[in-house]
Amino acid sequence: MSRPLEALGRLALESDEDSWMMTYLDMMTLLLVVTMAMLAITTRLHSTAPPSPPAPLPFMGQGLLPHGLALLGRPPVVKPVVATAAAAEPPPPAPPAPPAPPGPDEMAKNLGLDALGKDIEVDISQKTVSFRLSSELLFESGQADLSPAGITALKPLLPVLEKNSQPILVQGHTDAEKIQSTRFPSNWELSSARAASVVRYLQANGVDGQRLRAVGFGDTHPLAGNESAEGRAKNRRVEVVLEAVANPPPQ
């Protein structure tokens, strides 16, 4: 009796071992099927093309755009319009040219230079009018005070200077001979003092002092060489310089 029981026990044991193996195989098969199904779904999702946009509907009839352009058709070509302000507005007129300055003859006529006499030498350029007087006529030798003859020589110049309002520069000049005195240590002081004497005379006789300036040049602006007595006499002078543009004040 014991042998059949032992055989039955072995059969039951073998049956249990086979049952476990079958369960394991079933689970592996199920897992493989699920994996294959997921791979198939993923591949299908990635391979599916996106839906194409719907075709535009044909437009029939007139629209609201100019020239009957279709709203869904080809966009119209718009040409840019460039505004040209220069073409719309005429250029401004050119400013008038300034009047030409008067020539020497016209200036001499306007200033009344004919009444100056022979003692005053006149030099007219495009920018200045220079009235030149000899120092021997205006001053004693080595002095800076106007002599009676010098005052007489300057009087005809007063109405000429009063006809305009331009600045006046009085220049004093000497020759190259050295001077040494208590009052004038050099030609610089002598030429400056002589120019100042003429300025004081002009102002005292009606010329506006705001127009007047005095400067001494010594022997730095000679008109001739200092080797001869004639050249030195020509260099000793006083010049009253007036701007060229003559604008007579209203009467």
mmCIF file of C-alpha atoms in Angstrom:
data_model
loop_
_atom_site.group_PDB
_atom_site.id
_atom_site.type_symbol
_atom_site.label_atom_id
_atom_site.label_comp_id
_atom_site.label_asym_id
_atom_site.label_seq_id
_atom_site.Cartn_x
_atom_site.Cartn_y
_atom_site.Cartn_z
ATOM 1 C CA MET A 1 0.000 0.000 0.000
ATOM 2 C CA SER A 2 2.854 2.211 0.656
ATOM 3 C CA ARG A 3 4.227 1.977 -2.911
ATOM 4 C CA PRO A 4 1.092 3.266 -4.587
ATOM 5 C CA LEU A 5 1.006 6.171 -2.163
ATOM 6 C CA GLU A 6 4.597 7.039 -2.879
ATOM 7 C CA ALA A 7 3.934 6.915 -6.615
ATOM 8 C CA LEU A 8 0.915 9.147 -6.192
ATOM 9 C CA GLY A 9 2.955 11.620 -4.153
ATOM 10 C CA ARG A 10 5.630 11.817 -6.810
ATOM 11 C CA LEU A 11 2.999 12.371 -9.472
ATOM 12 C CA ALA A 12 1.449 15.201 -7.445
ATOM 13 C CA LEU A 13 4.844 16.785 -6.937
ATOM 14 C CA GLU A 14 5.683 16.619 -10.634
ATOM 15 C CA SER A 15 2.241 18.032 -11.453
ATOM 16 C CA ASP A 16 2.868 21.053 -9.157
ATOM 17 C CA GLU A 17 6.225 21.724 -10.773
ATOM 18 C CA ASP A 18 4.710 21.677 -14.277
ATOM 19 C CA SER A 19 1.873 24.016 -13.183
ATOM 20 C CA TRP A 20 4.335 26.681 -12.018
ATOM 21 C CA MET A 21 6.222 26.501 -15.262
ATOM 22 C CA MET A 22 3.038 26.904 -17.294
ATOM 23 C CA THR A 23 1.998 29.954 -15.281
ATOM 24 C CA TYR A 24 5.413 31.569 -15.872
ATOM 25 C CA LEU A 25 5.242 30.906 -19.593
ATOM 26 C CA ASP A 26 1.730 32.366 -19.777
ATOM 27 C CA MET A 27 2.890 35.572 -18.073
ATOM 28 C CA MET A 28 5.895 35.956 -20.383
ATOM 29 C CA THR A 29 3.682 35.392 -23.420
ATOM 30 C CA LEU A 30 1.185 38.001 -22.214
ATOM 31 C CA LEU A 31 3.971 40.528 -21.536
ATOM 32 C CA LEU A 32 5.409 39.957 -25.016
ATOM 33 C CA VAL A 33 1.999 40.482 -26.620
ATOM 34 C CA VAL A 34 1.433 43.731 -24.710
ATOM 35 C CA THR A 35 4.897 45.015 -25.693
ATOM 36 C CA MET A 36 4.328 44.228 -29.363
ATOM 37 C CA ALA A 37 0.932 45.949 -29.279
ATOM 38 C CA MET A 38 2.418 49.128 -27.743
ATOM 39 C CA LEU A 39 5.208 49.209 -30.341
ATOM 40 C CA ALA A 40 2.674 48.855 -33.133
ATOM 41 C CA ILE A 41 0.548 51.731 -31.767
ATOM 42 C CA THR A 42 3.590 54.015 -31.323
ATOM 43 C CA THR A 43 4.843 53.342 -34.848
ATOM 44 C CA ARG A 44 1.429 54.107 -36.297
ATOM 45 C CA LEU A 45 1.171 57.399 -34.425
ATOM 46 C CA HIS A 46 4.579 58.638 -35.692
ATOM 47 C CA SER A 47 4.024 57.506 -39.263
ATOM 48 C CA THR A 48 0.637 59.185 -39.665
ATOM 49 C CA ALA A 49 0.977 62.367 -41.850
ATOM 50 C CA PRO A 50 -0.647 65.624 -40.596
ATOM 51 C CA PRO A 51 -3.916 66.491 -42.245
ATOM 52 C CA SER A 52 -3.542 68.762 -45.261
ATOM 53 C CA PRO A 53 -5.196 72.212 -45.087
ATOM 54 C CA PRO A 54 -8.475 72.551 -46.892
ATOM 55 C CA ALA A 55 -8.326 73.897 -50.409
ATOM 56 C CA PRO A 56 -9.327 77.566 -50.735
ATOM 57 C CA LEU A 57 -12.823 78.106 -51.873
ATOM 58 C CA PRO A 58 -13.195 79.882 -55.214
ATOM 59 C CA PHE A 59 -14.440 83.453 -54.937
ATOM 60 C CA MET A 60 -17.300 84.300 -57.192
ATOM 61 C CA GLY A 61 -18.592 87.824 -57.752
ATOM 62 C CA GLN A 62 -17.343 91.321 -56.902
ATOM 63 C CA GLY A 63 -15.634 92.099 -53.598
ATOM 64 C CA LEU A 64 -14.950 95.227 -51.631
ATOM 65 C CA LEU A 65 -11.354 95.611 -52.852
ATOM 66 C CA PRO A 66 -10.586 97.963 -55.790
ATOM 67 C CA HIS A 67 -10.650 96.608 -59.349
ATOM 68 C CA GLY A 68 -12.572 93.493 -58.282
ATOM 69 C CA LEU A 69 -9.621 91.711 -56.643
ATOM 70 C CA ALA A 70 -10.443 88.436 -54.965
ATOM 71 C CA LEU A 71 -9.955 88.366 -51.211
ATOM 72 C CA LEU A 72 -8.521 84.825 -51.196
ATOM 73 C CA GLY A 73 -6.647 85.086 -54.472
ATOM 74 C CA ARG A 74 -3.194 86.385 -55.264
ATOM 75 C CA PRO A 75 -2.283 89.535 -53.249
ATOM 76 C CA PRO A 76 -2.207 92.724 -55.350
ATOM 77 C CA VAL A 77 1.110 94.370 -56.137
ATOM 78 C CA VAL A 78 1.242 97.804 -54.509
ATOM 79 C CA LYS A 79 3.797 100.202 -55.958
ATOM 80 C CA PRO A 80 5.380 102.483 -53.340
ATOM 81 C CA VAL A 81 4.684 106.165 -53.761
ATOM 82 C CA VAL A 82 7.581 108.441 -52.821
ATOM 83 C CA ALA A 83 6.597 111.990 -51.956
ATOM 84 C CA THR A 84 8.935 114.543 -53.480
ATOM 85 C CA ALA A 85 8.651 117.799 -51.578
ATOM 86 C CA ALA A 86 11.241 119.439 -53.791
ATOM 87 C CA ALA A 87 9.092 118.861 -56.866
ATOM 88 C CA ALA A 88 5.993 120.192 -55.141
ATOM 89 C CA GLU A 89 7.544 123.428 -53.863
ATOM 90 C CA PRO A 90 9.596 125.750 -56.048
ATOM 91 C CA PRO A 91 13.084 126.606 -54.776
ATOM 92 C CA PRO A 92 13.392 129.882 -52.863
ATOM 93 C CA PRO A 93 14.681 132.795 -54.883
ATOM 94 C CA ALA A 94 18.356 133.586 -54.598
ATOM 95 C CA PRO A 95 19.169 136.522 -52.317
ATOM 96 C CA PRO A 96 20.085 139.716 -54.113
ATOM 97 C CA ALA A 97 23.759 140.395 -54.535
ATOM 98 C CA PRO A 98 25.185 143.017 -52.176
ATOM 99 C CA PRO A 99 25.841 146.382 -53.766
ATOM 100 C CA ALA A 100 29.348 146.892 -55.024
ATOM 101 C CA PRO A 101 31.476 149.278 -52.964
ATOM 102 C CA PRO A 102 31.965 152.699 -54.519
ATOM 103 C CA GLY A 103 35.038 153.198 -56.663
ATOM 104 C CA PRO A 104 37.772 155.734 -55.913
ATOM 105 C CA ASP A 105 36.252 158.441 -58.109
ATOM 106 C CA GLU A 106 32.785 158.024 -56.638
ATOM 107 C CA MET A 107 34.180 157.967 -53.117
ATOM 108 C CA ALA A 108 36.209 161.118 -53.701
ATOM 109 C CA LYS A 109 33.074 162.840 -54.972
ATOM 110 C CA ASN A 110 30.945 161.665 -52.022
ATOM 111 C CA LEU A 111 33.487 162.783 -49.442
ATOM 112 C CA GLY A 112 34.208 166.131 -51.042
ATOM 113 C CA LEU A 113 37.963 165.575 -51.264
ATOM 114 C CA ASP A 114 38.467 168.422 -53.714
ATOM 115 C CA ALA A 115 38.314 170.936 -50.843
ATOM 116 C CA LEU A 116 41.177 169.375 -48.868
ATOM 117 C CA GLY A 117 43.943 171.323 -50.570
ATOM 118 C CA LYS A 118 47.475 170.293 -51.467
ATOM 119 C CA ASP A 119 48.756 169.724 -47.910
ATOM 120 C CA ILE A 120 46.749 166.494 -47.468
ATOM 121 C CA GLU A 121 47.637 163.498 -49.633
ATOM 122 C CA VAL A 122 44.742 161.070 -50.181
ATOM 123 C CA ASP A 123 45.215 157.331 -50.749
ATOM 124 C CA ILE A 124 41.994 155.442 -51.642
ATOM 125 C CA SER A 125 41.786 151.633 -51.666
ATOM 126 C CA GLN A 126 38.875 149.204 -51.688
ATOM 127 C CA LYS A 127 38.824 149.074 -47.871
ATOM 128 C CA THR A 128 40.205 152.370 -46.566
ATOM 129 C CA VAL A 129 40.675 156.037 -47.320
ATOM 130 C CA SER A 130 43.923 157.387 -45.900
ATOM 131 C CA PHE A 131 44.626 161.106 -45.406
ATOM 132 C CA ARG A 132 48.378 161.595 -45.121
ATOM 133 C CA LEU A 133 49.996 164.754 -43.631
ATOM 134 C CA SER A 134 53.689 165.534 -43.189
ATOM 135 C CA SER A 135 54.989 165.747 -39.629
ATOM 136 C CA GLU A 136 56.981 168.871 -40.553
ATOM 137 C CA LEU A 137 53.650 170.560 -41.338
ATOM 138 C CA LEU A 138 51.957 169.450 -38.106
ATOM 139 C CA PHE A 139 54.709 169.589 -35.440
ATOM 140 C CA GLU A 140 57.971 171.249 -34.529
ATOM 141 C CA SER A 141 61.037 169.007 -34.709
ATOM 142 C CA GLY A 142 61.054 166.471 -31.876
ATOM 143 C CA GLN A 143 57.704 167.737 -30.500
ATOM 144 C CA ALA A 144 54.180 166.264 -30.316
ATOM 145 C CA ASP A 145 52.066 169.419 -29.883
ATOM 146 C CA LEU A 146 50.228 170.660 -32.971
ATOM 147 C CA SER A 147 51.691 173.814 -34.466
ATOM 148 C CA PRO A 148 49.504 176.672 -35.795
ATOM 149 C CA ALA A 149 50.320 175.513 -39.319
ATOM 150 C CA GLY A 150 49.284 171.979 -38.372
ATOM 151 C CA ILE A 151 45.922 173.151 -37.054
ATOM 152 C CA THR A 152 45.347 175.063 -40.273
ATOM 153 C CA ALA A 153 46.182 171.950 -42.317
ATOM 154 C CA LEU A 154 43.757 169.744 -40.340
ATOM 155 C CA LYS A 155 40.726 172.069 -40.542
ATOM 156 C CA PRO A 156 39.653 171.068 -44.101
ATOM 157 C CA LEU A 157 39.587 167.436 -42.961
ATOM 158 C CA LEU A 158 36.879 167.994 -40.329
ATOM 159 C CA PRO A 159 33.825 168.238 -42.663
ATOM 160 C CA VAL A 160 35.022 165.195 -44.606
ATOM 161 C CA LEU A 161 35.166 163.070 -41.442
ATOM 162 C CA GLU A 162 31.795 164.351 -40.231
ATOM 163 C CA LYS A 163 30.016 163.177 -43.409
ATOM 164 C CA ASN A 164 30.039 159.555 -42.248
ATOM 165 C CA SER A 165 30.005 157.485 -39.077
ATOM 166 C CA GLN A 166 32.829 155.063 -39.823
ATOM 167 C CA PRO A 167 35.715 154.354 -37.390
ATOM 168 C CA ILE A 168 38.822 156.522 -37.720
ATOM 169 C CA LEU A 169 42.359 155.301 -36.973
ATOM 170 C CA VAL A 170 45.051 157.956 -36.535
ATOM 171 C CA GLN A 171 48.564 156.566 -37.110
ATOM 172 C CA GLY A 172 51.831 158.220 -36.094
ATOM 173 C CA HIS A 173 55.047 157.399 -38.026
ATOM 174 C CA THR A 174 58.699 158.488 -37.687
ATOM 175 C CA ASP A 175 61.938 157.945 -39.557
ATOM 176 C CA ALA A 176 64.720 155.646 -38.375
ATOM 177 C CA GLU A 177 66.776 158.405 -36.698
ATOM 178 C CA LYS A 178 67.119 157.761 -32.969
ATOM 179 C CA ILE A 179 65.596 160.215 -30.526
ATOM 180 C CA GLN A 180 66.628 160.500 -26.889
ATOM 181 C CA SER A 181 64.838 163.037 -24.754
ATOM 182 C CA THR A 182 63.264 163.192 -21.352
ATOM 183 C CA ARG A 183 59.751 163.227 -22.814
ATOM 184 C CA PHE A 184 60.293 160.737 -25.654
ATOM 185 C CA PRO A 185 62.838 157.993 -24.913
ATOM 186 C CA SER A 186 62.287 156.472 -28.394
ATOM 187 C CA ASN A 187 60.386 156.885 -31.636
ATOM 188 C CA TRP A 188 57.593 154.728 -30.222
ATOM 189 C CA GLU A 189 56.652 157.362 -27.671
ATOM 190 C CA LEU A 190 57.046 160.213 -30.178
ATOM 191 C CA SER A 191 54.835 158.593 -32.851
ATOM 192 C CA SER A 192 52.167 157.619 -30.295
ATOM 193 C CA ALA A 193 52.076 161.129 -28.767
ATOM 194 C CA ARG A 194 51.710 162.767 -32.189
ATOM 195 C CA ALA A 195 48.804 160.451 -33.111
ATOM 196 C CA ALA A 196 47.132 161.228 -29.775
ATOM 197 C CA SER A 197 47.483 164.994 -30.375
ATOM 198 C CA VAL A 198 45.633 164.698 -33.695
ATOM 199 C CA VAL A 199 42.902 162.574 -32.056
ATOM 200 C CA ARG A 200 42.395 165.184 -29.329
ATOM 201 C CA TYR A 201 42.110 167.930 -31.937
ATOM 202 C CA LEU A 202 39.520 166.023 -33.997
ATOM 203 C CA GLN A 203 37.405 165.226 -30.945
ATOM 204 C CA ALA A 204 37.576 168.811 -29.698
ATOM 205 C CA ASN A 205 36.270 170.005 -33.067
ATOM 206 C CA GLY A 206 33.160 167.856 -33.387
ATOM 207 C CA VAL A 207 34.293 164.337 -34.384
ATOM 208 C CA ASP A 208 32.706 161.655 -32.175
ATOM 209 C CA GLY A 209 35.335 160.277 -29.804
ATOM 210 C CA GLN A 210 33.805 156.775 -30.053
ATOM 211 C CA ARG A 211 35.025 156.626 -33.642
ATOM 212 C CA LEU A 212 38.623 157.614 -32.887
ATOM 213 C CA ARG A 213 41.692 155.501 -32.115
ATOM 214 C CA ALA A 214 45.373 156.466 -31.960
ATOM 215 C CA VAL A 215 48.370 154.209 -32.565
ATOM 216 C CA GLY A 216 52.097 154.843 -32.938
ATOM 217 C CA PHE A 217 54.169 152.697 -35.306
ATOM 218 C CA GLY A 218 57.559 154.348 -34.795
ATOM 219 C CA ASP A 219 59.773 153.669 -37.827
ATOM 220 C CA THR A 220 58.302 150.204 -38.596
ATOM 221 C CA HIS A 221 56.134 151.282 -41.577
ATOM 222 C CA PRO A 222 58.376 153.404 -43.814
ATOM 223 C CA LEU A 223 57.256 154.707 -47.202
ATOM 224 C CA ALA A 224 60.803 155.234 -48.462
ATOM 225 C CA GLY A 225 64.377 154.439 -47.513
ATOM 226 C CA ASN A 226 65.953 156.250 -44.569
ATOM 227 C CA GLU A 227 69.322 156.721 -46.290
ATOM 228 C CA SER A 228 68.402 160.127 -47.755
ATOM 229 C CA ALA A 229 66.936 163.252 -46.167
ATOM 230 C CA GLU A 230 64.100 163.155 -48.667
ATOM 231 C CA GLY A 231 63.212 159.563 -47.732
ATOM 232 C CA ARG A 232 63.328 160.313 -44.006
ATOM 233 C CA ALA A 233 61.069 163.352 -44.476
ATOM 234 C CA LYS A 234 58.549 161.183 -46.332
ATOM 235 C CA ASN A 235 58.514 158.626 -43.517
ATOM 236 C CA ARG A 236 57.794 161.271 -40.845
ATOM 237 C CA ARG A 237 54.031 161.578 -41.187
ATOM 238 C CA VAL A 238 50.575 161.217 -39.624
ATOM 239 C CA GLU A 239 47.852 159.225 -41.402
ATOM 240 C CA VAL A 240 44.133 159.557 -40.658
ATOM 241 C CA VAL A 241 42.615 156.292 -41.930
ATOM 242 C CA LEU A 242 38.887 156.067 -42.681
ATOM 243 C CA GLU A 243 36.978 152.966 -43.746
ATOM 244 C CA ALA A 244 36.223 152.909 -47.456
ATOM 245 C CA VAL A 245 32.426 152.598 -47.325
ATOM 246 C CA ALA A 246 31.093 156.119 -47.112
ATOM 247 C CA ASN A 247 27.591 156.340 -45.654
ATOM 248 C CA PRO A 248 26.631 160.003 -45.218
ATOM 249 C CA PRO A 249 24.267 160.525 -42.295
ATOM 250 C CA PRO A 250 20.727 161.647 -43.167
ATOM 251 C CA GLN A 251 20.270 165.387 -43.372
#
